[in-house]
Coordinates of C-alpha atoms in Angstrom, one line a residue:
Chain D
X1 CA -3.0 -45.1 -14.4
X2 CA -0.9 -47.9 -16.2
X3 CA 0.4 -46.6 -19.6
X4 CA -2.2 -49.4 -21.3
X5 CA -4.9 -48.0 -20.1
X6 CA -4.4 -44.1 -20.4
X7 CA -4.0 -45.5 -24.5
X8 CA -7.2 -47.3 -23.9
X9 CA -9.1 -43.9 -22.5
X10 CA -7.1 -41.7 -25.2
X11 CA -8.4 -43.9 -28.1
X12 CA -12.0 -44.1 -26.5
X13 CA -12.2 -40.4 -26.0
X14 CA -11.1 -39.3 -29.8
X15 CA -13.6 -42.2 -31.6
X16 CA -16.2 -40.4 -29.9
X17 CA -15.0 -37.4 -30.0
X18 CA -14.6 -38.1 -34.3
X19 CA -18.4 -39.8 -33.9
X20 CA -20.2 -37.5 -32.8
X21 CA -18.2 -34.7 -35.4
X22 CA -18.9 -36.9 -38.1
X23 CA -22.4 -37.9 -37.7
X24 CA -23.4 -34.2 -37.0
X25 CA -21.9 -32.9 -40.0
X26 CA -23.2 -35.8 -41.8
X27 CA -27.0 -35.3 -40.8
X28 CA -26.6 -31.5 -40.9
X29 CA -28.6 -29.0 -38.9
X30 CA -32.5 -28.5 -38.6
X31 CA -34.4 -26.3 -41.3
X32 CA -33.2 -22.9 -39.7
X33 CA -36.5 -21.1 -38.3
X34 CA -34.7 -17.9 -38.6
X35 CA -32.1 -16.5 -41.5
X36 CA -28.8 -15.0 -40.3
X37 CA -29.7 -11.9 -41.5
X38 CA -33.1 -11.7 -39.1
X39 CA -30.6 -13.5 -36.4
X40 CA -28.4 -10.5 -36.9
X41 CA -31.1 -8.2 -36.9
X42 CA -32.4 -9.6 -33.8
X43 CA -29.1 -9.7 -32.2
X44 CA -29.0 -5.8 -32.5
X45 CA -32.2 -4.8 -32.2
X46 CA -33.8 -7.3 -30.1
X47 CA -37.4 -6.5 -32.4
X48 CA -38.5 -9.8 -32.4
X49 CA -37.9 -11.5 -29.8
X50 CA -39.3 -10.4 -26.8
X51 CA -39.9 -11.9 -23.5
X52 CA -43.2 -11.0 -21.2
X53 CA -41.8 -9.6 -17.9
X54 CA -43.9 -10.8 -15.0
X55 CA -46.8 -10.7 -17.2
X56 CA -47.0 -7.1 -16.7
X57 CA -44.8 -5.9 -20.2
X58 CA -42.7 -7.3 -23.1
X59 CA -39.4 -6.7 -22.8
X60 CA -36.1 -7.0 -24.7
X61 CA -34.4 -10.1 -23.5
X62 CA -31.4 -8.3 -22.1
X63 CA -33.9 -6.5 -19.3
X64 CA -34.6 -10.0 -18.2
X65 CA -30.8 -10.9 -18.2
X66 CA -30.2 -8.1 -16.2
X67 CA -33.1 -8.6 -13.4
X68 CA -31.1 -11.9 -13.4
X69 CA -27.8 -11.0 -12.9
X70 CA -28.7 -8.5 -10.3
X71 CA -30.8 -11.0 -8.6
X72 CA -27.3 -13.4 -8.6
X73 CA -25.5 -10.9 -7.4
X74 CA -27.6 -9.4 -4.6
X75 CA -27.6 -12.9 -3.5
X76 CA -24.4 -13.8 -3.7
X77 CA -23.6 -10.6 -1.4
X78 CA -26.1 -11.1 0.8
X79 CA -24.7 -15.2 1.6
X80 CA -20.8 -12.9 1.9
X81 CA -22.4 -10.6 3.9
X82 CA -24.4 -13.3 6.9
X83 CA -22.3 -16.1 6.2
X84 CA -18.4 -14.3 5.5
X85 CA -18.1 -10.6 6.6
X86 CA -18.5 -11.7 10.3
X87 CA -15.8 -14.5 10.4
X88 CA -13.7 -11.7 8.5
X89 CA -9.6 -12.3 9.5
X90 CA -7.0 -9.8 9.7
X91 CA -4.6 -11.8 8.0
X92 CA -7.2 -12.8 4.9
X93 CA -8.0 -16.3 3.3
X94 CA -8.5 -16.9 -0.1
X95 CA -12.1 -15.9 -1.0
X96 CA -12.2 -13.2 1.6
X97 CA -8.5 -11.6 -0.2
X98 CA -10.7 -12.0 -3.4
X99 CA -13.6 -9.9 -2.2
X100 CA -11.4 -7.8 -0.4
X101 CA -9.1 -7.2 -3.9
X102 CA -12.7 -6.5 -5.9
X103 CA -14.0 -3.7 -3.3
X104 CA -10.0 -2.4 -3.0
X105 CA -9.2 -2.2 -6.6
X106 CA -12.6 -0.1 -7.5
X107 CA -11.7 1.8 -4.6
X108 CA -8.2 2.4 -5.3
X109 CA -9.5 3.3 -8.4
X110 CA -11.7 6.1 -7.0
X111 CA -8.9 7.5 -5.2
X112 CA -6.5 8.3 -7.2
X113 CA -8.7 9.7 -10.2
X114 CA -10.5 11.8 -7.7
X115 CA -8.9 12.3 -4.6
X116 CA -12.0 14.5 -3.1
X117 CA -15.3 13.1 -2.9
X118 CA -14.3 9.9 -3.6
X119 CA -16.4 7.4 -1.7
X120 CA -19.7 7.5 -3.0
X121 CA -17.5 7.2 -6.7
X122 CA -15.8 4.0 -5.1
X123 CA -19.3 2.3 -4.6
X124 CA -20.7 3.4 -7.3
X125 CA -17.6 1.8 -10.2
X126 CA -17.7 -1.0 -7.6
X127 CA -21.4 -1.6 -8.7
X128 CA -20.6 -0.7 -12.1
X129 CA -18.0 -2.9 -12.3
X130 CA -19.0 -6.1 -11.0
X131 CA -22.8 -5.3 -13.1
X132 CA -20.7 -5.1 -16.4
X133 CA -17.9 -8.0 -15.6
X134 CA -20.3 -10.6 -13.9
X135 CA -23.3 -8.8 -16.9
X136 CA -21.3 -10.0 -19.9
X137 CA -20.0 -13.2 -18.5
X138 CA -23.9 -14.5 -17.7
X139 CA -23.9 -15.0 -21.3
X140 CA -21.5 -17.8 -21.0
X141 CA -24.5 -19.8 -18.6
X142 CA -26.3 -19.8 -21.6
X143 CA -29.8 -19.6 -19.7
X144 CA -32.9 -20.7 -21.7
X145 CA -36.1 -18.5 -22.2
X146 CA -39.1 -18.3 -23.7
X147 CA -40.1 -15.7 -26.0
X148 CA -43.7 -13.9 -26.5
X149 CA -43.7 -16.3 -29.7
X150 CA -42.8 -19.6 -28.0
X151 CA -39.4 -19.8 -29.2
X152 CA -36.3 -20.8 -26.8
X153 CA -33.3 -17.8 -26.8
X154 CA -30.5 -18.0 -24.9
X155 CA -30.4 -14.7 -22.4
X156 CA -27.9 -12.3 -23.9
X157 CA -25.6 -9.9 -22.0
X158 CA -27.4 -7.3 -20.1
X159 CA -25.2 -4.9 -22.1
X160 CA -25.9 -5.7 -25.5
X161 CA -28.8 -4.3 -25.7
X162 CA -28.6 -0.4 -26.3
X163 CA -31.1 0.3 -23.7
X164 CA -29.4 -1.7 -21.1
X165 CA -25.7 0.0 -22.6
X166 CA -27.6 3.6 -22.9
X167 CA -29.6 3.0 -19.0
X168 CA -25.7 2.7 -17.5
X169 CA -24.1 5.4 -19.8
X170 CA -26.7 8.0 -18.4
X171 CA -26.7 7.1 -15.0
X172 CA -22.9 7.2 -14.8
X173 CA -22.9 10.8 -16.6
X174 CA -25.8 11.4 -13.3
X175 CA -22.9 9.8 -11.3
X176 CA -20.3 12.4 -12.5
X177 CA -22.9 15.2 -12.6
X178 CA -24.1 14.8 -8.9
X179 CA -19.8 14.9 -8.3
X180 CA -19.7 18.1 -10.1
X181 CA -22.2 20.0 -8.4
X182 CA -20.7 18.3 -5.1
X183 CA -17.4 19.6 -6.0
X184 CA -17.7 23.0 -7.5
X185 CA -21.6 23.6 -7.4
X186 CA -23.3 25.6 -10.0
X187 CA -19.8 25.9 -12.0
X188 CA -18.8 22.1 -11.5
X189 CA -22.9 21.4 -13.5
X190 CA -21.5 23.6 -15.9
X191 CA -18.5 22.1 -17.0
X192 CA -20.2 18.2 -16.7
X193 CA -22.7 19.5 -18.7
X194 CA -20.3 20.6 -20.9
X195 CA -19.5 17.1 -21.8
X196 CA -22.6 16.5 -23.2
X197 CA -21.1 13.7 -25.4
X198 CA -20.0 11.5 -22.7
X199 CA -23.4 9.9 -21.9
X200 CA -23.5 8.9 -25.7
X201 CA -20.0 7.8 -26.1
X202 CA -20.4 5.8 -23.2
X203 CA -23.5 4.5 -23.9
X204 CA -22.6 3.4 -27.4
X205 CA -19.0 2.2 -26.5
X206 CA -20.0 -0.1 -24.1
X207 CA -22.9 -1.2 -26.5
X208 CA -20.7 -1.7 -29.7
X209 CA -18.0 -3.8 -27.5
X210 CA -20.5 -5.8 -26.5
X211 CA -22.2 -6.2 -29.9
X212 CA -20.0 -6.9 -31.4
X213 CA -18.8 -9.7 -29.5
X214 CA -22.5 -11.2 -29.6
X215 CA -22.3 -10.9 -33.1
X216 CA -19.6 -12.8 -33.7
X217 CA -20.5 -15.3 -31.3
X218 CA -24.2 -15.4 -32.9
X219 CA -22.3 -15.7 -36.2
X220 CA -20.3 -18.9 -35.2
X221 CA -23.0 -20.9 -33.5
X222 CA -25.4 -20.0 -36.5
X223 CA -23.4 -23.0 -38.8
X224 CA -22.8 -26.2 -37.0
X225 CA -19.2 -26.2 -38.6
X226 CA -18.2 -23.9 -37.1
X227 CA -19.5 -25.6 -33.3
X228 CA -16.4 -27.2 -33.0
X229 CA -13.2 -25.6 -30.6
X230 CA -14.0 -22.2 -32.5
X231 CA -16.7 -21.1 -29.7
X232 CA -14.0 -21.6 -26.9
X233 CA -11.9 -19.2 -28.3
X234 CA -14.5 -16.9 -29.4
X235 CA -16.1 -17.4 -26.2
X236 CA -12.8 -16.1 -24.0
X237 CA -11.9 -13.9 -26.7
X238 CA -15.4 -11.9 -27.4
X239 CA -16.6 -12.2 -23.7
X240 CA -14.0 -12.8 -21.2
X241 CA -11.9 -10.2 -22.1
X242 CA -14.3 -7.8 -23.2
X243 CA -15.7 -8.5 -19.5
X244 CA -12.4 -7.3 -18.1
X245 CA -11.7 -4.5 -20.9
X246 CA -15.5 -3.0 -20.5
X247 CA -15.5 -3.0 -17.0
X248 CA -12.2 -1.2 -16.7
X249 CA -12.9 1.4 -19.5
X250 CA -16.3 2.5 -18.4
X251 CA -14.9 2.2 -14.5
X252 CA -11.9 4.3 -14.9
X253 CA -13.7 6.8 -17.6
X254 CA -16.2 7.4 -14.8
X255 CA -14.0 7.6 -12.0
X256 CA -11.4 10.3 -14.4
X257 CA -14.3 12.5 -15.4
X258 CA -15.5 12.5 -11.8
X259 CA -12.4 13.3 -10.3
X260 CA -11.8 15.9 -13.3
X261 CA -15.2 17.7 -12.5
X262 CA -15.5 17.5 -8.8
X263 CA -12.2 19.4 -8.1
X264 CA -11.9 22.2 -7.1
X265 CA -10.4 25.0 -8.5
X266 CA -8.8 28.0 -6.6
X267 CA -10.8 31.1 -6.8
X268 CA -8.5 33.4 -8.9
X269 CA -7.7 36.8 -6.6
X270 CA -9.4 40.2 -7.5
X271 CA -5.9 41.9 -7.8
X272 CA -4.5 39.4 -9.9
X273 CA -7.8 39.8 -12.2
X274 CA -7.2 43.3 -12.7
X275 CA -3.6 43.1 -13.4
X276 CA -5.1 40.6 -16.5
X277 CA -7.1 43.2 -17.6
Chain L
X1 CA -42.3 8.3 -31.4
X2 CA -40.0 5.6 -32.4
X3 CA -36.3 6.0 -32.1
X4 CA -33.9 4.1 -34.0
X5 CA -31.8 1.1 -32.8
X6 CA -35.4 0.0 -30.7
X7 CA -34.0 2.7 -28.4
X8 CA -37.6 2.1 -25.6
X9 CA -37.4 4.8 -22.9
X10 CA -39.8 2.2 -20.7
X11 CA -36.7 -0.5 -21.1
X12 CA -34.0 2.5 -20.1
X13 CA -35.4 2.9 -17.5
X14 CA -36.1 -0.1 -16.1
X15 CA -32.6 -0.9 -16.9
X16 CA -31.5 2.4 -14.9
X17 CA -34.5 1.1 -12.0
X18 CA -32.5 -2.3 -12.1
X19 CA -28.9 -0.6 -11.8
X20 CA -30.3 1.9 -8.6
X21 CA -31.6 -1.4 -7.3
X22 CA -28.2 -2.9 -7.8
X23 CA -26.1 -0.2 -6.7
X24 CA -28.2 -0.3 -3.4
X25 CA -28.2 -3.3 -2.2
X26 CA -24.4 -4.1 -3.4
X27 CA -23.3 -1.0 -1.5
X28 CA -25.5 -2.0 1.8
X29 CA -24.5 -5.7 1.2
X30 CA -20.8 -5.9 0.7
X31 CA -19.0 -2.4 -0.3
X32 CA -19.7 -0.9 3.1
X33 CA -19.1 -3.6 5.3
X34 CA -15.6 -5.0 3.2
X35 CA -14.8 -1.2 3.0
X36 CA -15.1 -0.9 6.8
X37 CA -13.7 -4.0 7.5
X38 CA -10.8 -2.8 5.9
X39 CA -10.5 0.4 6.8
X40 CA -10.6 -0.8 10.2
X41 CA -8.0 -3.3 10.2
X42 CA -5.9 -0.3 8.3
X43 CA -6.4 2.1 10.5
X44 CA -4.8 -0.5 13.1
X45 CA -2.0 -1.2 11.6
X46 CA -1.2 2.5 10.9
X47 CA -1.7 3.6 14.9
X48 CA 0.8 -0.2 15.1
X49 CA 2.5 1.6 12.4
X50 CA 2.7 5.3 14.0
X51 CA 3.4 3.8 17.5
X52 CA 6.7 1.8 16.4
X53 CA 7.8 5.0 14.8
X54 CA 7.1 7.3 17.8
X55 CA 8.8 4.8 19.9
X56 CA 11.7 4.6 17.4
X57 CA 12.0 8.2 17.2
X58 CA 11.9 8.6 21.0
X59 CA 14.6 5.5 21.3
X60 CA 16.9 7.6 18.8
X61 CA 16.4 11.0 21.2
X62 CA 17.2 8.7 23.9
X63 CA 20.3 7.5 22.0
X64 CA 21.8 10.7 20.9
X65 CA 20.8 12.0 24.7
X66 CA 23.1 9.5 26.0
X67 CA 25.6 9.9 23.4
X68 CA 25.7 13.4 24.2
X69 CA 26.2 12.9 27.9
X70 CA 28.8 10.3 27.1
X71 CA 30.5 13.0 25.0
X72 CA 30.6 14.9 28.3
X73 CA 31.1 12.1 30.3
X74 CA 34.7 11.4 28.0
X75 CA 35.1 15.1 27.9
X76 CA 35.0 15.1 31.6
X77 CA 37.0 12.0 31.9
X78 CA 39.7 13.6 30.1
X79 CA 40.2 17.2 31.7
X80 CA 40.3 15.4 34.9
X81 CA 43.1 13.3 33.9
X82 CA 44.5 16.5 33.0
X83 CA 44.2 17.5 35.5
X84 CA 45.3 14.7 38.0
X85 CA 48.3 14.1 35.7
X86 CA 49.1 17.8 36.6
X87 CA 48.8 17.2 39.9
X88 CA 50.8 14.7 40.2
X89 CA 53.6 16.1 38.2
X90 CA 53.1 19.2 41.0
X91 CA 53.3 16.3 43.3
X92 CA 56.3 14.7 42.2
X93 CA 58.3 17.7 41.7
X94 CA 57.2 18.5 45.2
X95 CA 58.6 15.6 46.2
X96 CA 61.8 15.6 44.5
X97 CA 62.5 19.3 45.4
X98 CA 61.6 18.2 49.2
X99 CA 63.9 15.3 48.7
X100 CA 66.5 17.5 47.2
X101 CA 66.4 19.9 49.8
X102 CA 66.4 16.9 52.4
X103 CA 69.4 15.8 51.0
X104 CA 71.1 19.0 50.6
X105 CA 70.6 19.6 54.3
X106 CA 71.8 16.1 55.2
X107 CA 75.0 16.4 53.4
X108 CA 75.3 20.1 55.0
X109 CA 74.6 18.4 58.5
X110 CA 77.1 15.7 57.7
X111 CA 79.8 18.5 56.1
X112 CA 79.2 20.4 59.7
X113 CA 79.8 17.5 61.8
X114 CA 82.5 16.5 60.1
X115 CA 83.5 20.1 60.4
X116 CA 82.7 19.9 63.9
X117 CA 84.8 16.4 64.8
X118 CA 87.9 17.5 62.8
X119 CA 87.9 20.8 64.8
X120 CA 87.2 18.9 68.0
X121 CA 90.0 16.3 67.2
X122 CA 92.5 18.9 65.7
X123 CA 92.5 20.3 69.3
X124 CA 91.9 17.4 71.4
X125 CA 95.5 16.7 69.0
X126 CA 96.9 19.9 69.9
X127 CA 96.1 19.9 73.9
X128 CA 97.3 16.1 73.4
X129 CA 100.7 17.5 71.7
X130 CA 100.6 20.3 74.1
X131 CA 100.3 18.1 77.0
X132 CA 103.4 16.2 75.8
X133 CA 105.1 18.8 75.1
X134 CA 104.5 20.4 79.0
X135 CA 105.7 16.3 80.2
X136 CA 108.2 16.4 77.8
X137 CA 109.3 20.1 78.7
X138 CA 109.0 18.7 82.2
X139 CA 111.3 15.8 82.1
X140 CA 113.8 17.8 80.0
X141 CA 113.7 20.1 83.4
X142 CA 113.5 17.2 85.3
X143 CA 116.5 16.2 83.9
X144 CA 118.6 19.5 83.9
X145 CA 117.6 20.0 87.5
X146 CA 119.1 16.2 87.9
X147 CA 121.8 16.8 86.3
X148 CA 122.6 20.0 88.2
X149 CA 121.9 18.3 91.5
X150 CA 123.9 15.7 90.5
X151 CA 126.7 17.8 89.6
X152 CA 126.6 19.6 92.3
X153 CA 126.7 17.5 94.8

């Protein structure tokens, strides 16, 4: 490209670029159907907006987000699985190194937190994982749907809705219960259940990180000022990295408390017990 | 009942229905065949791995085995030329005390027949001088007989 020309495209791109920024802030946005304060609401409590599932129920929006995503990814494994496992190389390419470094690291991960028991833990963060990365980054795609009321929403993050948050929280306190009673039996349920907060704190962490990225990404695209650049920064900030961050909290939380409860501990000797006493 | 927060039990656990389903087919799908894949092509390059060390090992046994015998081998090497040198030196001092006495029985051989001619010459000399002295005892009779013949006739 001659140096006229890229001057040419440059000056093209910004007129429009100022056009369009201009003329929107000039004829402003549509009478808002909604005030922030019910969009906040909404946001966290989803009581509004609801979406008919098959016909059969209304459900929150994030229960449709997550049939989604699980859909996605079941068939995004199923095309790796016919069309990729087979041709599989001993010296990997790049997308089968990148599968390869997804089921490794979660496994890795199971490992060395709990080096017994540790490969129904290693498919179970691997699930956990990729559902609450891949989860929070659908709400980039920005999929349309219709509400119960006719109104379009944008599908949110399976996870930011505290049913979706509190549904993983509990079944990864199962997870590590089922590895207590594995590990240590009767003794190992004991001391799992003795963490009775963990469900909760899990639950609520994962729902709050989530939130509150939502929020603040609700909050931006709720004034057209603020349309401009400031969602590509919230957007990587609030979603991208709290895709990573999530899914390695809740993965290696999981994977430690696992490991903690499923080891086993030596039986103490009689003799030494007495000489306690 | 209604919680707070819209916490639904029915959404829970369709959520929870939703991860079961995912955990399922993700673990059927792609974590069990990667895993094996993996674990397969690790579990080869470990017995690779295992194998180069066994032979290693075994190559080091061999190598200190033949050290060892080329320890003895030198070892050997070395009292043998000991031992040779010392049999040599025997040798040679053999040799020279067989030469020695050689020559001290040549020079007593020589020392005898010299012994033996100046005997034999001393008295082939004195029958010589003996001889001459019977002519010359003769002719000095020869003479006086002459002489007296002479005279008296």
């Amino acid at each position: 490209m001659s140096k006229k020309r890229r001057l040419i495209f440059i000056a093209v791109w910004v007129l429009c670029a100022a056009a369009f920024l201009v003329s929107s802030l000039l004829i402003g946005s549509a009478q808002k159907s909604e005030t922030i304060k019910e969009a906040m609401r909404d946001a966290v409590l989803h009581e509004t907006n609801k979406i008919s599932f098959f016909g059969i129920l209304d459900v929150n929006p994030a229960v449709v987000s997550a049939y989604t995503v699980t859909f996605l990814i079941l068939i995004f494994a199923a095309a790796v699985r016919i069309f990729f496992v087979p041709k599989f190389k001993e010296i990997p390419g790049k997308f089968q190194l990148l599968i390869e470094e997804a089921v490794g690291f979660f496994d890795s991960l199971a490992k060395s937190n709990s080096p017994h028991k540790n490969y129904f833990l290693g498919s179970y963060v691997f699930t956990a994982g990729t559902y609450i990365c891949l989860g929070t980054l659908f709400e980039l795609l920005g999929l349309q749907a219709i509400t119960t009321e006719g109104h379009s929403i944008s599908l949110p993050a399976p996870l930011a809705d505290i049913n979706g948050a509190i549904a993983l929280g509990v079944t990864s306190y199962l997870i590590i219960l089922s590895g207590g009673i594995l590990g240590n039996g009767f003794k190992g349920m004991l001391s799992t259940l003795k963490e009775f907060s963990l469900p909760i704190s899990m639950s609520f962490r994962l729902f709050g990180a989530l939130l509150s990225g939502l929020l603040v990404t609700e909050l931006v695209y709720y004034y057209v000022g603020l349309s401009f650049a400031l969602p590509v920064i919230v957007g990587v900030m609030f979603t991208a990295l709290h895709a990573l961050i999530q899914t390695y909290v809740l993965t290696m939380l999981t994977a430690v408390f696992y490991g903690e409860v499923s080891e086993k501990t030596p039986k103490k000797d009689k003799k030494t017990r007495r000489k306690k006493i | 009942m209604s919680l707070p927060l819209n916490i639904d039990w029915q959404q829970i656990l369709l959520h929870a229905f939703n991860i079961v389903l995912l955990f399922g087919g993700l673990y059927l799908l792609l974590y069990k065949p990667v895993k094996k894949f993996m674990d397969e092509r690790t579990e080869k390059y470990t017995k690779i791995h295992d194998e180069a060390n066994e032979k290693l090992e075994n190559a080091k046994k061999a190598e200190a085995q033949m050290e060892e015998k080329l320890k003895s081998t030198q070892s050997q090497i070395e009292s043998d030329l000991i031992k040779a040198r010392a049999d040599a030196e025997n040798e040679a001092e053999n040799i020279i005390k067989e030469a020695k006495e050689a020559k001290k029985k040549i020079i007593n051989d020589a020392e005898e027949a010299a012994t033996r001619e100046k005997n034999r010459m001393i008295n082939e000399a004195r029958e010589e001088i003996a001889e001459l002295a019977v002519k010359a005892a003769e002719k000095v009779l020869n003479e006086k007989t002459a002489k007296k013949e002479n005279s008296n006739a």
